[in-house]
Each structure stands twice: as structure tokens, then as C-alpha cells.
GROMACS .gro file of C-alpha atoms in nm:
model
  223
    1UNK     CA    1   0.000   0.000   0.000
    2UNK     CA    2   0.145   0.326  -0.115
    3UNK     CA    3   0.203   0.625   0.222
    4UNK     CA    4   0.032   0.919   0.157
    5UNK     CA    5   0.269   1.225   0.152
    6UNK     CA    6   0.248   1.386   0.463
    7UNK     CA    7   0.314   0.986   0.618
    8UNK     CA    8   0.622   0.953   0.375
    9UNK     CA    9   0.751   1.320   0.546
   10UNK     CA   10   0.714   1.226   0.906
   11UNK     CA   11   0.877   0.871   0.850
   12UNK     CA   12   1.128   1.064   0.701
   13UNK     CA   13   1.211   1.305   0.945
   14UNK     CA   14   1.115   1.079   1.264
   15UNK     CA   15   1.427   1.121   1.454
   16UNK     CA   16   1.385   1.510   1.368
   17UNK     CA   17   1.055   1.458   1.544
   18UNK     CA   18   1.172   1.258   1.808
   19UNK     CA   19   1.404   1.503   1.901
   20UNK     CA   20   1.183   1.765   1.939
   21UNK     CA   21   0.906   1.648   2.119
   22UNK     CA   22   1.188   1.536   2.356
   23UNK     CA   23   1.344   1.881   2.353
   24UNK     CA   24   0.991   2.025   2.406
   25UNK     CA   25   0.918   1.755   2.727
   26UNK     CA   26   1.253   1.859   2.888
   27UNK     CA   27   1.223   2.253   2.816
   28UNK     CA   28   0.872   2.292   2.884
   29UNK     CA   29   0.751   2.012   3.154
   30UNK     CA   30   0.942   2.170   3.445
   31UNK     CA   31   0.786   2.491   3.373
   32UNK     CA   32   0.404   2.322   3.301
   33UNK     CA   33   0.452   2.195   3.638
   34UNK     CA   34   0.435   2.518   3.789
   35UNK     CA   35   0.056   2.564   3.719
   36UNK     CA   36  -0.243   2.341   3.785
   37UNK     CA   37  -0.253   2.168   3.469
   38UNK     CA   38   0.110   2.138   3.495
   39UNK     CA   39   0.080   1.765   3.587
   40UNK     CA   40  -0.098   1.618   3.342
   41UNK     CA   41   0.071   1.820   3.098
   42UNK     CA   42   0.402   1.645   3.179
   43UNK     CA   43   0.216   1.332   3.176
   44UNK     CA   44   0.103   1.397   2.831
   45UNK     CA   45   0.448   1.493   2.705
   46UNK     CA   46   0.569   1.190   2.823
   47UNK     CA   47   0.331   0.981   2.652
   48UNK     CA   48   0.400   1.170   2.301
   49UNK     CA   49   0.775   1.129   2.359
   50UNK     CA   50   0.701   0.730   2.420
   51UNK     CA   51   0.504   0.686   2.129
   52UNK     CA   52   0.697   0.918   1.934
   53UNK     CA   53   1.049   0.646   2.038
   54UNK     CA   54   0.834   0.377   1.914
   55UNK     CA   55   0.734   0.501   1.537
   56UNK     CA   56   1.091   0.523   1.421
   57UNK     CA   57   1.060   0.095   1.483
   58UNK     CA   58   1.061   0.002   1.126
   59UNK     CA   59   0.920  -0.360   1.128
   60UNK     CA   60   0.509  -0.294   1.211
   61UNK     CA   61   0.450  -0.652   1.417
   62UNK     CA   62   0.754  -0.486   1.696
   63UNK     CA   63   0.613  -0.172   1.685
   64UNK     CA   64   0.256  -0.273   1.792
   65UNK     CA   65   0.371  -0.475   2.070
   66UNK     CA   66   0.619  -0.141   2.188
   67UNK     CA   67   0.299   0.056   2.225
   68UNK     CA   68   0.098  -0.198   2.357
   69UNK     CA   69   0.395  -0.179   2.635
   70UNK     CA   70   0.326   0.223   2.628
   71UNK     CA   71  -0.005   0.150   2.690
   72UNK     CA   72   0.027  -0.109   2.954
   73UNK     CA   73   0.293   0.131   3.107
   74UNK     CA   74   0.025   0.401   3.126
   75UNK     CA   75  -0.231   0.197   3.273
   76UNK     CA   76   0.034   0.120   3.519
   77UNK     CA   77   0.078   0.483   3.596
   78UNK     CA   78  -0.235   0.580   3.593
   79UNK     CA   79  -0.369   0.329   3.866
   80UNK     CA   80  -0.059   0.429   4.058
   81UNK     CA   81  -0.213   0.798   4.081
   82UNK     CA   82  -0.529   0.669   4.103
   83UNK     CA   83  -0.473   0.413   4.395
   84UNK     CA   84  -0.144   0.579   4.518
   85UNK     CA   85   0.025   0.248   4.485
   86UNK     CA   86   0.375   0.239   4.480
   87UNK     CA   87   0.412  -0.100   4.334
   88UNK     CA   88   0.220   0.005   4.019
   89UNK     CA   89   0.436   0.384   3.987
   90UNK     CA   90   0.740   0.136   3.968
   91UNK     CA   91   0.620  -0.110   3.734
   92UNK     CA   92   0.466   0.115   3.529
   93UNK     CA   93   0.873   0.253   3.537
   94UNK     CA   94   1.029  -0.073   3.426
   95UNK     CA   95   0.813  -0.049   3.138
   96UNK     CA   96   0.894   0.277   3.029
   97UNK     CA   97   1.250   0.228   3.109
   98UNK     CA   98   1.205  -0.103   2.836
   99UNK     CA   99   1.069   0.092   2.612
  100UNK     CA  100   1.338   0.349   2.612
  101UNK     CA  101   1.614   0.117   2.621
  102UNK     CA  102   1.477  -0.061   2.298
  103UNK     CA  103   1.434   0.317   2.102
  104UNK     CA  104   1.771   0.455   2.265
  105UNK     CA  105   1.902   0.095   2.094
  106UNK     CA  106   1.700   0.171   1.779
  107UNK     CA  107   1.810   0.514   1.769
  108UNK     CA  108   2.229   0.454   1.800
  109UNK     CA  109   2.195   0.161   1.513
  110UNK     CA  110   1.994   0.413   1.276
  111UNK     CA  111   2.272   0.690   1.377
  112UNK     CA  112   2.584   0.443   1.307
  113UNK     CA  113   2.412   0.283   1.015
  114UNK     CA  114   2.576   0.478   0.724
  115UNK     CA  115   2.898   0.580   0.585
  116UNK     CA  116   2.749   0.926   0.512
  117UNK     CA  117   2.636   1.121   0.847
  118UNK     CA  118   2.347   1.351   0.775
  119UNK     CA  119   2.114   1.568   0.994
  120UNK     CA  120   1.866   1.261   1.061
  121UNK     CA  121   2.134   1.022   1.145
  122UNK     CA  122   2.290   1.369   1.419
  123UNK     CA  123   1.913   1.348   1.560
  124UNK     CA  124   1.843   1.016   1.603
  125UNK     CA  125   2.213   1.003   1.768
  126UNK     CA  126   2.095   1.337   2.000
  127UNK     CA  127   1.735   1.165   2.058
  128UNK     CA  128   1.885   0.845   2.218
  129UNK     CA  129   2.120   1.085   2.448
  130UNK     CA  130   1.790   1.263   2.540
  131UNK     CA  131   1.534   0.956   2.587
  132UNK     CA  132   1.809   0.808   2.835
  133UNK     CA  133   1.789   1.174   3.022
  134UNK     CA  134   1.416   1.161   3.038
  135UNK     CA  135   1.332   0.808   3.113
  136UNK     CA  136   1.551   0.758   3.404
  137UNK     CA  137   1.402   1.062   3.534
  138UNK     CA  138   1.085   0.843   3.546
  139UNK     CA  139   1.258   0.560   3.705
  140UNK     CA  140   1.399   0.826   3.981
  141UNK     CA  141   1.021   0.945   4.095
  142UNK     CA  142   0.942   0.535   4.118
  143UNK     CA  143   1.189   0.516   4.320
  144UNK     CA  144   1.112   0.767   4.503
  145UNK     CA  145   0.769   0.640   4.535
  146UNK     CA  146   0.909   0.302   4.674
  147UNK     CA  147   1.134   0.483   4.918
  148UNK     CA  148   1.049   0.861   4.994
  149UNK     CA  149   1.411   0.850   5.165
  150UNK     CA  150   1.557   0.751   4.859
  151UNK     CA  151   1.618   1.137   4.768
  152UNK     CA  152   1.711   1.440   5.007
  153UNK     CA  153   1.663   1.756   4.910
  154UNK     CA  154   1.916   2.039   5.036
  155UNK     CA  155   1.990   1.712   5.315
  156UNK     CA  156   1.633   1.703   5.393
  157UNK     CA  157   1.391   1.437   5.243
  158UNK     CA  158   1.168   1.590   4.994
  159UNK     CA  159   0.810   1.603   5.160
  160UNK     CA  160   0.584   1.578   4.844
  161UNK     CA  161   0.802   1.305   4.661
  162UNK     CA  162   0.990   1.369   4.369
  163UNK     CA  163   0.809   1.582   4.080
  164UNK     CA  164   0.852   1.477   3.713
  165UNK     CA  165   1.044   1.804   3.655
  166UNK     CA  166   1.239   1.779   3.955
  167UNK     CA  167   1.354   1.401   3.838
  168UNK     CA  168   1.396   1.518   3.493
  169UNK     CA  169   1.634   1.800   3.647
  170UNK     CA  170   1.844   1.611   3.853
  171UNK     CA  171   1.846   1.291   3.585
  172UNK     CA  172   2.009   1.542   3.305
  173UNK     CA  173   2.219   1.688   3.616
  174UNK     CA  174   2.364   1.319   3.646
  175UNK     CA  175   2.391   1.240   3.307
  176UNK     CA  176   2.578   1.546   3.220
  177UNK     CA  177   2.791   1.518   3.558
  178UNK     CA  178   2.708   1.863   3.656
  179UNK     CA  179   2.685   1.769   4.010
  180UNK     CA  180   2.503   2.076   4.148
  181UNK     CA  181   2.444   1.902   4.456
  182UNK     CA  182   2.058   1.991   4.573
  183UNK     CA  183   1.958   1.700   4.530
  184UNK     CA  184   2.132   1.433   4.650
  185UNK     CA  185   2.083   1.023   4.626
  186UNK     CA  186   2.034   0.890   4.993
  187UNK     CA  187   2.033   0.454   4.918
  188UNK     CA  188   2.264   0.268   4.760
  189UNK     CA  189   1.996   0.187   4.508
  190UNK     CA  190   1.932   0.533   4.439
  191UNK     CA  191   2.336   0.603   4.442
  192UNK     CA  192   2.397   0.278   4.166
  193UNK     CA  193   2.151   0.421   3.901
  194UNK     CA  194   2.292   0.829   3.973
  195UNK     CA  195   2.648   0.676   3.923
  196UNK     CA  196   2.525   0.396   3.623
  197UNK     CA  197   2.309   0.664   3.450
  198UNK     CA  198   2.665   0.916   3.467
  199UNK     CA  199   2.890   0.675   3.354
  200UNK     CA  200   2.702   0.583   3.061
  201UNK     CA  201   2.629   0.986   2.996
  202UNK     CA  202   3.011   0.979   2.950
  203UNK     CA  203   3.050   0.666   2.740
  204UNK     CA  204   2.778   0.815   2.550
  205UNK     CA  205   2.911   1.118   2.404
  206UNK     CA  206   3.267   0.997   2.414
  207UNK     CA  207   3.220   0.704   2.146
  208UNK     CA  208   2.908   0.903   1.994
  209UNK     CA  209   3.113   1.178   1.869
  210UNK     CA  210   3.399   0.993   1.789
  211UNK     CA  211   3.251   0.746   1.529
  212UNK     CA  212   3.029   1.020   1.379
  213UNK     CA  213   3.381   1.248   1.340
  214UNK     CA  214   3.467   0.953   1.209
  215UNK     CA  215   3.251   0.871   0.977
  216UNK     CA  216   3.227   1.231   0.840
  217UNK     CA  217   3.597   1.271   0.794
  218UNK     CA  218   3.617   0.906   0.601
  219UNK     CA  219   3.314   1.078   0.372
  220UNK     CA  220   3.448   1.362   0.290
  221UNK     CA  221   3.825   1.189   0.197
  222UNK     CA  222   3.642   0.962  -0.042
  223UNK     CA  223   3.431   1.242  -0.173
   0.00000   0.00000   0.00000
């Protein structure tokens, strides 16, 4: 069946979506969260980020079952608000966490996949760096969840849990090593993913932009 045009454009130019409905979630969400809509507005950007990871997934049998996971991962959230269950908020994590890990995965193979780097192969290699960023910021409020002393806040646990913007902050704060220190991880579990999550932040940009240097130089010499 032939696309339609407008389809053939956004398959295109997926990563370029990708990437900014990820920008969009991390520039806008903290502020959204600010006003009284500002929580299911981050929910909502969260969801189009999830189901925007899943549409680059060429083969159509994997892609239905990633957003059936989407969807099962938003049930999960959504009777962990509902019920305040904490068991639910960190399932509901894992899944979005797997669903992340399989687009960040999707993402670096479409990015390294050609001798010739252009500006959708730089986005889908930039959308991977940011779906890491966001997701384990949803994996940090689970936690959270599961153990409210899990985070401190200026040493103090953080009486309301851990926002979505708050674990967004502090999950691009770890990834990018800034170390500002307000928030701090109190548990060794909480410690493991902050260091995991910064070491592979590292690895990440290290090998990133040395194959895609790579790769451009070795273009332009055969060119």
C-alpha cells in the first residue's frame, strides 16, 4: 500500500521529530509543572515522547507490541495515581525504562548505520542521548515512590516526593555530571543508578562523537 505524503515526510524526518518532542518535554515540563494543569501536561508529554520512540521501529509486528507496552505502562501509571500504589508507579517505570532502552538501541543503530552522516542520522544520535535523560528521570520518581528517603533535598527528604520536573532535572544533572548538589541520592539503590546513569552519559558522548567524526571525515576523503 502506497504512504500518503504527509506519512512519507514524518517517516522521514522521525528522529527530527523525536528530538523535538523530547526537547519540548525537557524545556517545557518543568515549567508546566508550575501551574495546575502542569501535571498532566508532563504526563502527556511523556506519553507523546514514548510513542513518538516507538514510530521510528521500522518492522510494524515490533512496533505494535512497543505501544501496547506504552499503553500497559500508562495503565500502570495511571492506577498508581489513582490508587497511590507504589508497586504500580514502579512497574509502570520498568516499562517505560524497556521501552526506552529498545528506542535509545533503535536510535544509535539508525545513527551508526551509514557511511554518510546527515542531519537525521545527528538526531536520532541526540534523541537516544535525550530519551536516556528523560526516562531515568521516570525511574527516579518510582523510586522515590518506593522509598520517599531515597532522595534528600538540600539534606532534607523531599516532603511531596519527587516531581517529574524535579527528576527530569536532577536525571540530566547526572547524566551530564554537573553535580550541582541539591539534590542528593540517599540509598545505595538510588546512588547505583545516579552513578550507572553518569557513567554511561560519558561513554555516550565519548564514542558518539567519535565514530560520527569519524565517519564524516572518512566521507568527505572519499568524496
Amino acid at each position: 500500500m502506497r504512504r500518503s505524503p504527509a506519512l512519507q515526510q514524518i517517516t522521514r524526518h522521525r528522529y527530527a521529530i523525536l528530538f523535538c518532542v523530547l526537547l519540548a518535554t525537557i524545556a517545557v515540563g518543568p515549567l508546566l509543572e508550575a501551574l495546575d494543569f502542569g501535571r498532566v501536561a508532563v504526563e502527556a508529554l511523556l506519553t507523546f515522547s514514548l510513542i513518538a520512540a516507538v514510530f521510528p521501529i521500522g518492522v510494524m509486528e515490533k512496533r505494535r507490541t512497543m505501544l501496547a507496552i506504552v499503553g500497559t505502562a500508562l495503565l500502570m501509571r495511571g492506577l498508581a495515581s489513582h490508587l497511590d500504589s507504589a508497586a504500580f508507579s514502579a512497574l509502570g517505570a520498568v516499562l517505560w525504562g524497556a521501552v526506552a532502552v529498545v528506542a535509545a538501541f533503535g536510535a544509535i543503530r539508525y545513527s551508526l548505520s551509514s557511511v554518510r552522516v546527515d542531519a537525521e542520522h545527528l538526531y536520532a544520535a541526540l534523541s537516544a542521548y535525550l530519551l536516556i535523560g528523560v526516562c531515568w528521570g521516570v525511574v527516579y520518581v518510582a523510586v522515590v515512590r518506593v522509598d520517599p528517603l531515597a532522595m534528600l533535598h538540600g539534606g532534607t527528604p523531599l516532603p511531596d516526593g519527587l516531581s517529574m520536573g524535579d527528576a527530569i532535572y536532577f536525571s540530566f544533572v547526572t547524566l551530564a555530571t554537573l553535580g550541582y548538589g541539591d539534590f542528593t541520592p540517599a540509598t545505595p539503590v538510588m546512588r547505583g543508578l545516579s552513578v550507572f546513569e553518569a557513567i554511561i552519559g560519558q561513554l555516550y558522548l565519548a564514542i558518539m562523537v567519535a565514530r560520527l567524526v569519524s565517519l564524516r571525515v572518512s566521507d568527505q576523503s572519499s568524496r
